[in-house]
């Protein structure tokens, strides 16, 4: 393996089409592909779905074998946190970790940044790949890698969607058939906001209210629906050209997230 490039795809398992796209993109970027499957308890809050999170190790293993992944890393919790979660050193990314999803899931992004740092240190890849569905997560990982001088390229890949627009996610499993039928309204609401921005509207607060209203009318309990600068995640300034519209919305047992990019016309 000496001299060969290594690409790494960290996952929490229950693999779907989005993960397959990441593995295929990894294969194009390196001679060796490493995938980890680890449901990381540190990134779940006390009342969240850590225990219920779908675990399908046998199916995951078979799929990764079929994709000809070179190394599958499936550690146990006490291997990753030998001193226990409470005592482990932590990675924080100030500000970014507290906004949007971070405001509703305190500690979540610390858990993500910590485990990703540990996995990158263990695997030592040249490149690591993440889905853009978790846009805030991707930005936090990029920031941690840059600030902590990690010698790795962080690559984000476009969200993989079902034919009706729903972003692929392991948490889609929580949806009943009725909830699944309305779930594409998340992407529809984001797309409506994107079109409004790209047609020249500047009233972002009103666009956000319309998005919240559309989701509520479809039966969701949205945590937020927000227009942000795609490079900083701050509210858009007059200079912001690349925007992103992000949302997190609850329905039944599921909390779904999604986002779309929008280019502001000049
Ligand atoms: O996106 C995920 O599946 C997880 O947050 C990650 C990056 C594997 C860290 O546990």
Short mmCIF file of N, CA, C and O and ligand atoms in Angstrom, two decimals, residues 10-12 38 40 43 112 115-116 130 134 137 141, ligand 1:
data_model
loop_
_atom_site.label_atom_id
_atom_site.label_comp_id
_atom_site.label_asym_id
_atom_site.label_seq_id
_atom_site.Cartn_x
_atom_site.Cartn_y
_atom_site.Cartn_z
N UNK A 10 -16.40 8.04 6.29
CA UNK A 10 -16.94 7.70 7.61
C UNK A 10 -18.47 7.63 7.54
O UNK A 10 -19.10 8.49 6.92
N UNK A 11 -19.07 6.60 8.14
CA UNK A 11 -20.53 6.48 8.14
C UNK A 11 -21.00 5.99 9.51
O UNK A 11 -20.20 5.53 10.32
N UNK A 12 -22.33 6.06 9.69
CA UNK A 12 -22.92 5.43 10.86
C UNK A 12 -23.68 4.17 10.43
O UNK A 12 -24.54 3.67 11.16
N UNK A 38 -19.79 3.32 12.42
CA UNK A 38 -19.76 3.50 13.88
C UNK A 38 -20.87 4.46 14.26
O UNK A 38 -20.87 5.62 13.84
N UNK A 40 -22.03 6.79 16.62
CA UNK A 40 -21.21 7.50 17.61
C UNK A 40 -22.08 8.07 18.74
O UNK A 40 -22.78 9.06 18.54
N UNK A 43 -22.42 12.00 19.70
CA UNK A 43 -23.11 13.03 18.92
C UNK A 43 -24.63 12.97 19.09
O UNK A 43 -25.35 13.69 18.39
N UNK A 112 -19.67 15.15 16.67
CA UNK A 112 -19.28 14.84 15.29
C UNK A 112 -17.81 15.22 15.06
O UNK A 112 -17.02 14.43 14.54
N UNK A 115 -15.44 12.73 16.89
CA UNK A 115 -15.28 11.38 16.32
C UNK A 115 -14.61 11.45 14.95
O UNK A 115 -13.77 10.59 14.62
N UNK A 116 -14.93 12.47 14.16
CA UNK A 116 -14.31 12.55 12.83
C UNK A 116 -12.80 12.79 12.99
O UNK A 116 -11.99 12.19 12.28
N UNK A 130 -17.76 13.40 2.42
CA UNK A 130 -18.98 13.58 3.22
C UNK A 130 -20.08 14.09 2.30
O UNK A 130 -19.81 14.78 1.31
N UNK A 134 -25.72 16.99 4.97
CA UNK A 134 -25.33 17.49 6.29
C UNK A 134 -24.41 18.70 6.07
O UNK A 134 -23.22 18.64 6.36
N UNK A 137 -22.62 20.12 9.12
CA UNK A 137 -21.61 19.15 9.55
C UNK A 137 -20.36 19.25 8.67
O UNK A 137 -19.23 19.27 9.16
N UNK A 141 -16.61 20.18 9.85
CA UNK A 141 -15.47 19.26 9.66
C UNK A 141 -14.35 19.96 8.88
O UNK A 141 -13.17 19.85 9.21
O1 LIG B 1 -22.84 11.87 8.86
C1 LIG B 1 -22.64 10.88 9.58
O2 LIG B 1 -23.01 9.75 9.24
C2 LIG B 1 -21.93 11.06 10.92
O3 LIG B 1 -22.26 12.26 11.49
C3 LIG B 1 -20.40 10.88 10.81
C4 LIG B 1 -19.77 11.94 9.92
C5 LIG B 1 -20.08 9.50 10.27
C6 LIG B 1 -19.77 11.02 12.21
O4 LIG B 1 -20.28 10.08 13.09
#
